[in-house]
């Protein structure tokens, strides 16, 4: 069993992060396995070194330990490019320069597609473009229907409390509700979906522990694992820690930061109790 916690250094860690990291660590320790830390710093304009330092300090204070050196996504571009090249060589990708406004305009025509869980589904405007025609202002998208036709039935095993069991994502629903996802953003050259799949495989992660907000991202990531011949981990999507008004905690809410509780004199045990552990 190998789990990981993979925060982005774009703000202070809060109670929700503490719950996620402690859950990942607990599940690894309980199975005699290993917990790893990964720094997801590909969203470079918003990542700051002082937040990375704060991540190490806060997690150590909580009592967590992990092997050094930690994997940092900013040093992994070659691995992401190699994965993208493999998908491109199989004819599964295409360049796209559409802006959000272009996509909204294309979707304003009736019957062109319904909004999915992550916003409007891309209408496929650029699907006939080829990778040879890729320009510097282009993102790269996955041709989802073509990709799904290349793999056998998708399934993943979920060990989280809310939707435990074996899930078999339906290809028709994926096409209707998710669509041709971006694999490489024009600004950072990769994407969350591609990077997380490549990194989890490189680190030998056997169970991906993360919040329920990422449950809907799982089918695409399982598809990428199939297409790239990568091992397929189990998933454990945990509940989200919410504030008193029921809203999900955000990084800008510093009153819920781990550091704020520590400064107020709370102990790591107090924090575990606060998140129900
Ligand atoms: Zn496009």
PDB file of C-alpha atoms and ligand atoms in Angstrom:
ATOM      1  CA  UNK A   1       0.000   0.000   0.000  1.00  0.00           C
ATOM      2  CA  UNK A   2       1.380   3.364  -0.969  1.00  0.00           C
ATOM      3  CA  UNK A   3      -0.607   6.600  -0.603  1.00  0.00           C
ATOM      4  CA  UNK A   4       0.228  10.235  -1.154  1.00  0.00           C
ATOM      5  CA  UNK A   5      -0.791  13.759  -0.271  1.00  0.00           C
ATOM      6  CA  UNK A   6      -0.215  16.184  -3.131  1.00  0.00           C
ATOM      7  CA  UNK A   7      -0.875  19.828  -2.200  1.00  0.00           C
ATOM      8  CA  UNK A   8      -0.222  22.891  -4.334  1.00  0.00           C
ATOM      9  CA  UNK A   9       1.869  25.664  -2.738  1.00  0.00           C
ATOM     10  CA  UNK A  10      -0.641  28.375  -3.623  1.00  0.00           C
ATOM     11  CA  UNK A  11      -1.738  29.185  -0.070  1.00  0.00           C
ATOM     12  CA  UNK A  12      -1.641  27.967   3.523  1.00  0.00           C
ATOM     13  CA  UNK A  13      -2.903  24.441   4.208  1.00  0.00           C
ATOM     14  CA  UNK A  14      -6.211  24.428   6.079  1.00  0.00           C
ATOM     15  CA  UNK A  15      -8.275  21.892   8.030  1.00  0.00           C
ATOM     16  CA  UNK A  16      -9.387  20.145   4.835  1.00  0.00           C
ATOM     17  CA  UNK A  17      -5.782  19.525   3.836  1.00  0.00           C
ATOM     18  CA  UNK A  18      -4.974  18.265   7.331  1.00  0.00           C
ATOM     19  CA  UNK A  19      -7.836  15.762   7.071  1.00  0.00           C
ATOM     20  CA  UNK A  20      -6.697  14.577   3.630  1.00  0.00           C
ATOM     21  CA  UNK A  21      -3.029  14.200   4.590  1.00  0.00           C
ATOM     22  CA  UNK A  22      -3.835  12.435   7.882  1.00  0.00           C
ATOM     23  CA  UNK A  23      -6.280  10.089   6.107  1.00  0.00           C
ATOM     24  CA  UNK A  24      -3.696   9.175   3.463  1.00  0.00           C
ATOM     25  CA  UNK A  25      -1.039   8.594   6.115  1.00  0.00           C
ATOM     26  CA  UNK A  26      -3.370   6.573   8.330  1.00  0.00           C
ATOM     27  CA  UNK A  27      -4.458   4.296   5.462  1.00  0.00           C
ATOM     28  CA  UNK A  28      -0.848   3.609   4.521  1.00  0.00           C
ATOM     29  CA  UNK A  29       0.308   2.960   8.109  1.00  0.00           C
ATOM     30  CA  UNK A  30      -2.684   0.720   8.880  1.00  0.00           C
ATOM     31  CA  UNK A  31      -1.710  -1.501   5.937  1.00  0.00           C
ATOM     32  CA  UNK A  32       2.014  -1.471   6.758  1.00  0.00           C
ATOM     33  CA  UNK A  33       2.613   0.701   3.708  1.00  0.00           C
ATOM     34  CA  UNK A  34       4.196   4.045   2.908  1.00  0.00           C
ATOM     35  CA  UNK A  35       2.944   7.626   2.769  1.00  0.00           C
ATOM     36  CA  UNK A  36       4.480  10.078   0.308  1.00  0.00           C
ATOM     37  CA  UNK A  37       4.306  13.827  -0.153  1.00  0.00           C
ATOM     38  CA  UNK A  38       4.273  15.412  -3.605  1.00  0.00           C
ATOM     39  CA  UNK A  39       4.345  19.121  -4.391  1.00  0.00           C
ATOM     40  CA  UNK A  40       1.940  19.978  -7.231  1.00  0.00           C
ATOM     41  CA  UNK A  41       3.567  23.181  -8.389  1.00  0.00           C
ATOM     42  CA  UNK A  42       2.764  23.178 -12.102  1.00  0.00           C
ATOM     43  CA  UNK A  43       0.356  26.086 -11.777  1.00  0.00           C
ATOM     44  CA  UNK A  44       3.495  28.214 -11.587  1.00  0.00           C
ATOM     45  CA  UNK A  45       2.149  31.794 -11.526  1.00  0.00           C
ATOM     46  CA  UNK A  46       0.276  31.134  -8.280  1.00  0.00           C
ATOM     47  CA  UNK A  47       2.902  28.893  -6.575  1.00  0.00           C
ATOM     48  CA  UNK A  48       5.167  30.545  -4.009  1.00  0.00           C
ATOM     49  CA  UNK A  49       8.243  29.156  -2.168  1.00  0.00           C
ATOM     50  CA  UNK A  50       7.015  30.420   1.212  1.00  0.00           C
ATOM     51  CA  UNK A  51       3.848  28.327   0.839  1.00  0.00           C
ATOM     52  CA  UNK A  52       5.950  25.245   0.064  1.00  0.00           C
ATOM     53  CA  UNK A  53       7.987  25.882   3.226  1.00  0.00           C
ATOM     54  CA  UNK A  54       4.730  26.243   5.167  1.00  0.00           C
ATOM     55  CA  UNK A  55       3.490  22.878   3.801  1.00  0.00           C
ATOM     56  CA  UNK A  56       6.547  21.080   5.231  1.00  0.00           C
ATOM     57  CA  UNK A  57       6.259  22.899   8.562  1.00  0.00           C
ATOM     58  CA  UNK A  58       2.514  22.258   8.964  1.00  0.00           C
ATOM     59  CA  UNK A  59       2.673  18.571   8.011  1.00  0.00           C
ATOM     60  CA  UNK A  60       5.646  17.892  10.302  1.00  0.00           C
ATOM     61  CA  UNK A  61       3.811  19.625  13.136  1.00  0.00           C
ATOM     62  CA  UNK A  62       0.866  17.254  12.504  1.00  0.00           C
ATOM     63  CA  UNK A  63       3.297  14.365  12.996  1.00  0.00           C
ATOM     64  CA  UNK A  64       3.632  13.254   9.384  1.00  0.00           C
ATOM     65  CA  UNK A  65       6.818  11.918   7.863  1.00  0.00           C
ATOM     66  CA  UNK A  66       7.710  11.071   4.277  1.00  0.00           C
ATOM     67  CA  UNK A  67      10.683   9.972   2.172  1.00  0.00           C
ATOM     68  CA  UNK A  68      12.946  12.712   0.808  1.00  0.00           C
ATOM     69  CA  UNK A  69      13.395  14.152  -1.704  1.00  0.00           C
ATOM     70  CA  UNK A  70       9.754  14.842  -2.483  1.00  0.00           C
ATOM     71  CA  UNK A  71       8.585  14.755  -6.075  1.00  0.00           C
ATOM     72  CA  UNK A  72       7.931  18.251  -7.411  1.00  0.00           C
ATOM     73  CA  UNK A  73       5.839  18.587 -10.553  1.00  0.00           C
ATOM     74  CA  UNK A  74       7.841  21.579 -11.776  1.00  0.00           C
ATOM     75  CA  UNK A  75      10.764  19.176 -12.335  1.00  0.00           C
ATOM     76  CA  UNK A  76       8.697  16.605 -14.248  1.00  0.00           C
ATOM     77  CA  UNK A  77       7.976  18.338 -17.556  1.00  0.00           C
ATOM     78  CA  UNK A  78       9.949  15.769 -19.608  1.00  0.00           C
ATOM     79  CA  UNK A  79       7.810  12.912 -18.253  1.00  0.00           C
ATOM     80  CA  UNK A  80       4.581  14.799 -19.045  1.00  0.00           C
ATOM     81  CA  UNK A  81       5.809  15.616 -22.557  1.00  0.00           C
ATOM     82  CA  UNK A  82       6.712  11.953 -23.172  1.00  0.00           C
ATOM     83  CA  UNK A  83       3.204  10.851 -22.115  1.00  0.00           C
ATOM     84  CA  UNK A  84       1.608  13.486 -24.336  1.00  0.00           C
ATOM     85  CA  UNK A  85       3.794  12.356 -27.256  1.00  0.00           C
ATOM     86  CA  UNK A  86       2.622   8.763 -26.794  1.00  0.00           C
ATOM     87  CA  UNK A  87      -1.017   9.815 -26.936  1.00  0.00           C
ATOM     88  CA  UNK A  88      -0.311  12.050 -29.945  1.00  0.00           C
ATOM     89  CA  UNK A  89       1.465   9.208 -31.755  1.00  0.00           C
ATOM     90  CA  UNK A  90      -1.699   7.128 -31.346  1.00  0.00           C
ATOM     91  CA  UNK A  91      -3.717   9.891 -33.027  1.00  0.00           C
ATOM     92  CA  UNK A  92      -5.688  10.694 -29.880  1.00  0.00           C
ATOM     93  CA  UNK A  93      -4.900  14.397 -29.466  1.00  0.00           C
ATOM     94  CA  UNK A  94      -5.444  17.646 -31.319  1.00  0.00           C
ATOM     95  CA  UNK A  95      -4.460  21.292 -30.868  1.00  0.00           C
ATOM     96  CA  UNK A  96      -7.062  23.856 -29.807  1.00  0.00           C
ATOM     97  CA  UNK A  97      -6.782  27.628 -29.495  1.00  0.00           C
ATOM     98  CA  UNK A  98     -10.395  28.230 -28.445  1.00  0.00           C
ATOM     99  CA  UNK A  99     -10.886  30.754 -25.661  1.00  0.00           C
ATOM    100  CA  UNK A 100     -13.574  30.379 -22.995  1.00  0.00           C
ATOM    101  CA  UNK A 101     -15.567  32.996 -24.925  1.00  0.00           C
ATOM    102  CA  UNK A 102     -15.244  30.945 -28.160  1.00  0.00           C
ATOM    103  CA  UNK A 103     -16.532  27.865 -26.341  1.00  0.00           C
ATOM    104  CA  UNK A 104     -19.432  29.772 -24.788  1.00  0.00           C
ATOM    105  CA  UNK A 105     -20.349  31.209 -28.196  1.00  0.00           C
ATOM    106  CA  UNK A 106     -20.253  27.763 -29.840  1.00  0.00           C
ATOM    107  CA  UNK A 107     -22.432  26.379 -27.057  1.00  0.00           C
ATOM    108  CA  UNK A 108     -25.006  29.172 -27.250  1.00  0.00           C
ATOM    109  CA  UNK A 109     -26.425  27.494 -30.340  1.00  0.00           C
ATOM    110  CA  UNK A 110     -29.259  25.244 -29.094  1.00  0.00           C
ATOM    111  CA  UNK A 111     -28.662  21.485 -28.750  1.00  0.00           C
ATOM    112  CA  UNK A 112     -24.886  21.912 -28.815  1.00  0.00           C
ATOM    113  CA  UNK A 113     -24.254  20.297 -25.459  1.00  0.00           C
ATOM    114  CA  UNK A 114     -25.177  20.610 -21.824  1.00  0.00           C
ATOM    115  CA  UNK A 115     -22.998  21.881 -18.977  1.00  0.00           C
ATOM    116  CA  UNK A 116     -21.045  19.076 -17.299  1.00  0.00           C
ATOM    117  CA  UNK A 117     -19.814  18.818 -13.702  1.00  0.00           C
ATOM    118  CA  UNK A 118     -16.722  20.879 -14.566  1.00  0.00           C
ATOM    119  CA  UNK A 119     -18.455  23.559 -16.630  1.00  0.00           C
ATOM    120  CA  UNK A 120     -19.510  23.502 -20.257  1.00  0.00           C
ATOM    121  CA  UNK A 121     -18.449  20.457 -22.292  1.00  0.00           C
ATOM    122  CA  UNK A 122     -16.105  21.448 -25.118  1.00  0.00           C
ATOM    123  CA  UNK A 123     -18.091  21.251 -28.379  1.00  0.00           C
ATOM    124  CA  UNK A 124     -15.230  19.778 -30.444  1.00  0.00           C
ATOM    125  CA  UNK A 125     -14.676  22.830 -32.653  1.00  0.00           C
ATOM    126  CA  UNK A 126     -11.005  21.952 -33.357  1.00  0.00           C
ATOM    127  CA  UNK A 127     -11.332  18.152 -33.479  1.00  0.00           C
ATOM    128  CA  UNK A 128     -10.330  18.006 -37.152  1.00  0.00           C
ATOM    129  CA  UNK A 129      -7.047  19.831 -36.576  1.00  0.00           C
ATOM    130  CA  UNK A 130      -3.858  17.732 -36.574  1.00  0.00           C
ATOM    131  CA  UNK A 131      -0.869  17.862 -34.230  1.00  0.00           C
ATOM    132  CA  UNK A 132       1.380  18.867 -37.157  1.00  0.00           C
ATOM    133  CA  UNK A 133      -0.515  22.153 -37.161  1.00  0.00           C
ATOM    134  CA  UNK A 134       0.180  22.817 -33.453  1.00  0.00           C
ATOM    135  CA  UNK A 135       1.111  26.440 -32.731  1.00  0.00           C
ATOM    136  CA  UNK A 136       2.529  28.157 -29.614  1.00  0.00           C
ATOM    137  CA  UNK A 137      -0.904  29.472 -28.586  1.00  0.00           C
ATOM    138  CA  UNK A 138      -2.545  26.045 -28.676  1.00  0.00           C
ATOM    139  CA  UNK A 139      -3.705  23.821 -25.880  1.00  0.00           C
ATOM    140  CA  UNK A 140      -3.798  20.055 -26.568  1.00  0.00           C
ATOM    141  CA  UNK A 141      -7.048  18.156 -26.136  1.00  0.00           C
ATOM    142  CA  UNK A 142      -7.833  14.431 -25.905  1.00  0.00           C
ATOM    143  CA  UNK A 143     -10.251  13.122 -28.539  1.00  0.00           C
ATOM    144  CA  UNK A 144     -12.345  11.348 -25.919  1.00  0.00           C
ATOM    145  CA  UNK A 145     -14.582   9.267 -28.193  1.00  0.00           C
ATOM    146  CA  UNK A 146     -11.612   8.007 -30.195  1.00  0.00           C
ATOM    147  CA  UNK A 147      -9.655   7.260 -27.008  1.00  0.00           C
ATOM    148  CA  UNK A 148     -12.554   5.335 -25.443  1.00  0.00           C
ATOM    149  CA  UNK A 149     -12.821   3.214 -28.595  1.00  0.00           C
ATOM    150  CA  UNK A 150      -9.202   2.080 -28.120  1.00  0.00           C
ATOM    151  CA  UNK A 151      -9.603   0.584 -24.644  1.00  0.00           C
ATOM    152  CA  UNK A 152     -11.652  -2.154 -23.047  1.00  0.00           C
ATOM    153  CA  UNK A 153     -14.268  -1.464 -20.368  1.00  0.00           C
ATOM    154  CA  UNK A 154     -13.108   1.086 -17.790  1.00  0.00           C
ATOM    155  CA  UNK A 155     -13.416   0.331 -14.127  1.00  0.00           C
ATOM    156  CA  UNK A 156     -11.937   1.482 -10.867  1.00  0.00           C
ATOM    157  CA  UNK A 157     -12.170   0.314  -7.288  1.00  0.00           C
ATOM    158  CA  UNK A 158     -13.311   2.905  -4.747  1.00  0.00           C
ATOM    159  CA  UNK A 159     -12.590   2.402  -1.037  1.00  0.00           C
ATOM    160  CA  UNK A 160     -13.979   5.751   0.172  1.00  0.00           C
ATOM    161  CA  UNK A 161     -16.995   5.878   2.494  1.00  0.00           C
ATOM    162  CA  UNK A 162     -19.455   7.664   0.201  1.00  0.00           C
ATOM    163  CA  UNK A 163     -19.455   5.507  -2.945  1.00  0.00           C
ATOM    164  CA  UNK A 164     -17.553   2.312  -2.123  1.00  0.00           C
ATOM    165  CA  UNK A 165     -17.224  -0.541  -4.595  1.00  0.00           C
ATOM    166  CA  UNK A 166     -16.333  -1.109  -8.219  1.00  0.00           C
ATOM    167  CA  UNK A 167     -17.287   1.692 -10.599  1.00  0.00           C
ATOM    168  CA  UNK A 168     -17.724   1.231 -14.348  1.00  0.00           C
ATOM    169  CA  UNK A 169     -17.798   4.671 -15.970  1.00  0.00           C
ATOM    170  CA  UNK A 170     -20.162   4.724 -18.952  1.00  0.00           C
ATOM    171  CA  UNK A 171     -18.410   5.874 -22.170  1.00  0.00           C
ATOM    172  CA  UNK A 172     -21.546   7.563 -23.529  1.00  0.00           C
ATOM    173  CA  UNK A 173     -21.963   9.579 -20.352  1.00  0.00           C
ATOM    174  CA  UNK A 174     -18.286  10.510 -20.324  1.00  0.00           C
ATOM    175  CA  UNK A 175     -18.585  11.871 -23.869  1.00  0.00           C
ATOM    176  CA  UNK A 176     -21.748  13.799 -22.990  1.00  0.00           C
ATOM    177  CA  UNK A 177     -20.669  15.094 -19.586  1.00  0.00           C
ATOM    178  CA  UNK A 178     -16.865  15.414 -19.713  1.00  0.00           C
ATOM    179  CA  UNK A 179     -15.921  15.754 -23.378  1.00  0.00           C
ATOM    180  CA  UNK A 180     -12.512  16.382 -24.928  1.00  0.00           C
ATOM    181  CA  UNK A 181     -10.496  17.415 -21.867  1.00  0.00           C
ATOM    182  CA  UNK A 182      -7.373  19.566 -22.103  1.00  0.00           C
ATOM    183  CA  UNK A 183      -4.218  17.458 -21.603  1.00  0.00           C
ATOM    184  CA  UNK A 184      -1.771  20.334 -22.046  1.00  0.00           C
ATOM    185  CA  UNK A 185      -2.710  23.893 -21.199  1.00  0.00           C
ATOM    186  CA  UNK A 186      -1.148  26.547 -23.402  1.00  0.00           C
ATOM    187  CA  UNK A 187       0.448  28.291 -20.391  1.00  0.00           C
ATOM    188  CA  UNK A 188       1.967  25.356 -18.456  1.00  0.00           C
ATOM    189  CA  UNK A 189       2.244  22.721 -21.209  1.00  0.00           C
ATOM    190  CA  UNK A 190       0.531  20.010 -19.174  1.00  0.00           C
ATOM    191  CA  UNK A 191      -2.611  19.564 -17.076  1.00  0.00           C
ATOM    192  CA  UNK A 192      -3.799  18.205 -13.760  1.00  0.00           C
ATOM    193  CA  UNK A 193      -5.203  15.023 -15.412  1.00  0.00           C
ATOM    194  CA  UNK A 194      -2.012  14.130 -17.269  1.00  0.00           C
ATOM    195  CA  UNK A 195       0.451  15.101 -14.526  1.00  0.00           C
ATOM    196  CA  UNK A 196      -1.348  13.288 -11.717  1.00  0.00           C
ATOM    197  CA  UNK A 197      -1.633  10.041 -13.693  1.00  0.00           C
ATOM    198  CA  UNK A 198       2.026  10.091 -14.758  1.00  0.00           C
ATOM    199  CA  UNK A 199       3.229  10.980 -11.251  1.00  0.00           C
ATOM    200  CA  UNK A 200       1.087   8.442  -9.393  1.00  0.00           C
ATOM    201  CA  UNK A 201       2.510   5.728 -11.653  1.00  0.00           C
ATOM    202  CA  UNK A 202       6.099   6.970 -11.260  1.00  0.00           C
ATOM    203  CA  UNK A 203       5.763   6.887  -7.467  1.00  0.00           C
ATOM    204  CA  UNK A 204       4.041   3.496  -7.397  1.00  0.00           C
ATOM    205  CA  UNK A 205       0.940   4.871  -5.672  1.00  0.00           C
ATOM    206  CA  UNK A 206      -1.518   2.029  -5.049  1.00  0.00           C
ATOM    207  CA  UNK A 207      -4.363   4.059  -3.520  1.00  0.00           C
ATOM    208  CA  UNK A 208      -5.155   7.659  -4.447  1.00  0.00           C
ATOM    209  CA  UNK A 209      -6.584   9.414  -1.365  1.00  0.00           C
ATOM    210  CA  UNK A 210      -8.281  12.749  -2.101  1.00  0.00           C
ATOM    211  CA  UNK A 211     -11.524  14.690  -1.647  1.00  0.00           C
ATOM    212  CA  UNK A 212     -14.927  13.808  -3.111  1.00  0.00           C
ATOM    213  CA  UNK A 213     -14.646  16.948  -5.262  1.00  0.00           C
ATOM    214  CA  UNK A 214     -12.273  14.960  -7.495  1.00  0.00           C
ATOM    215  CA  UNK A 215     -14.507  11.884  -7.828  1.00  0.00           C
ATOM    216  CA  UNK A 216     -15.754  13.058 -11.255  1.00  0.00           C
ATOM    217  CA  UNK A 217     -12.134  13.454 -12.464  1.00  0.00           C
ATOM    218  CA  UNK A 218     -11.469   9.750 -11.925  1.00  0.00           C
ATOM    219  CA  UNK A 219     -12.927   8.214 -15.148  1.00  0.00           C
ATOM    220  CA  UNK A 220     -10.689  10.344 -17.391  1.00  0.00           C
ATOM    221  CA  UNK A 221      -7.659   9.529 -15.270  1.00  0.00           C
ATOM    222  CA  UNK A 222      -8.425   5.801 -15.415  1.00  0.00           C
ATOM    223  CA  UNK A 223      -8.764   6.135 -19.197  1.00  0.00           C
ATOM    224  CA  UNK A 224      -5.325   7.799 -19.377  1.00  0.00           C
ATOM    225  CA  UNK A 225      -3.861   4.952 -17.294  1.00  0.00           C
ATOM    226  CA  UNK A 226      -5.208   2.477 -19.874  1.00  0.00           C
ATOM    227  CA  UNK A 227      -3.965   4.483 -22.859  1.00  0.00           C
ATOM    228  CA  UNK A 228      -0.476   4.887 -21.344  1.00  0.00           C
ATOM    229  CA  UNK A 229      -0.239   1.265 -20.085  1.00  0.00           C
ATOM    230  CA  UNK A 230       0.166   2.421 -16.483  1.00  0.00           C
ATOM    231  CA  UNK A 231      -0.762   0.497 -13.326  1.00  0.00           C
ATOM    232  CA  UNK A 232      -4.210   1.382 -12.032  1.00  0.00           C
ATOM    233  CA  UNK A 233      -4.446   2.391  -8.365  1.00  0.00           C
ATOM    234  CA  UNK A 234      -7.525   2.119  -6.185  1.00  0.00           C
ATOM    235  CA  UNK A 235      -9.237   5.369  -5.186  1.00  0.00           C
ATOM    236  CA  UNK A 236     -10.331   6.648  -1.806  1.00  0.00           C
ATOM    237  CA  UNK A 237     -12.399   9.826  -2.079  1.00  0.00           C
ATOM    238  CA  UNK A 238     -13.028  11.207   1.386  1.00  0.00           C
ATOM    239  CA  UNK A 239     -15.645  13.655   2.646  1.00  0.00           C
ATOM    240  CA  UNK A 240     -14.897  17.367   2.404  1.00  0.00           C
ATOM    241  CA  UNK A 241     -14.331  19.481   5.493  1.00  0.00           C
ATOM    242  CA  UNK A 242     -16.784  22.378   5.466  1.00  0.00           C
ATOM    243  CA  UNK A 243     -17.104  25.581   7.450  1.00  0.00           C
ATOM    244  CA  UNK A 244     -19.990  26.395   9.818  1.00  0.00           C
ATOM    245  CA  UNK A 245     -22.136  27.567   6.898  1.00  0.00           C
ATOM    246  CA  UNK A 246     -21.587  24.297   4.999  1.00  0.00           C
ATOM    247  CA  UNK A 247     -19.220  25.805   2.440  1.00  0.00           C
ATOM    248  CA  UNK A 248     -16.107  23.923   1.388  1.00  0.00           C
ATOM    249  CA  UNK A 249     -12.951  25.420   2.905  1.00  0.00           C
ATOM    250  CA  UNK A 250     -10.832  27.555   0.581  1.00  0.00           C
ATOM    251  CA  UNK A 251      -7.149  28.402   0.787  1.00  0.00           C
ATOM    252  CA  UNK A 252      -7.897  32.107   1.184  1.00  0.00           C
ATOM    253  CA  UNK A 253      -9.748  31.410   4.459  1.00  0.00           C
ATOM    254  CA  UNK A 254      -6.730  31.853   6.731  1.00  0.00           C
ATOM    255  CA  UNK A 255      -8.798  31.514   9.923  1.00  0.00           C
ATOM    256  CA  UNK A 256      -9.009  27.783   9.072  1.00  0.00           C
ATOM    257  CA  UNK A 257      -5.308  27.482   8.283  1.00  0.00           C
ATOM    258  CA  UNK A 258      -3.372  24.841  10.229  1.00  0.00           C
ATOM    259  CA  UNK A 259      -0.891  27.593  11.145  1.00  0.00           C
ATOM    260  CA  UNK A 260      -3.666  29.730  12.671  1.00  0.00           C
ATOM    261  CA  UNK A 261      -4.796  26.907  14.970  1.00  0.00           C
ATOM    262  CA  UNK A 262      -1.185  26.219  15.960  1.00  0.00           C
ATOM    263  CA  UNK A 263      -0.618  29.916  16.702  1.00  0.00           C
ATOM    264  CA  UNK A 264      -3.797  29.910  18.801  1.00  0.00           C
ATOM    265  CA  UNK A 265      -2.281  27.175  20.991  1.00  0.00           C
ATOM    266  CA  UNK A 266      -4.102  24.094  19.699  1.00  0.00           C
ATOM    267  CA  UNK A 267      -2.221  20.767  19.616  1.00  0.00           C
ATOM    268  CA  UNK A 268      -2.008  18.321  16.709  1.00  0.00           C
ATOM    269  CA  UNK A 269      -4.395  16.081  18.687  1.00  0.00           C
ATOM    270  CA  UNK A 270      -6.871  18.993  18.936  1.00  0.00           C
ATOM    271  CA  UNK A 271      -6.694  19.377  15.157  1.00  0.00           C
ATOM    272  CA  UNK A 272      -7.337  15.664  14.584  1.00  0.00           C
ATOM    273  CA  UNK A 273     -10.397  15.940  16.821  1.00  0.00           C
ATOM    274  CA  UNK A 274     -11.592  19.023  14.932  1.00  0.00           C
ATOM    275  CA  UNK A 275     -11.686  17.082  11.648  1.00  0.00           C
ATOM    276  CA  UNK A 276     -13.265  14.048  13.281  1.00  0.00           C
ATOM    277  CA  UNK A 277     -10.258  11.717  13.400  1.00  0.00           C
TER     278      UNK A 277
HETATM  279 ZN1  LIG B   1     -10.806  24.587 -30.099  1.00  0.00          ZN
END
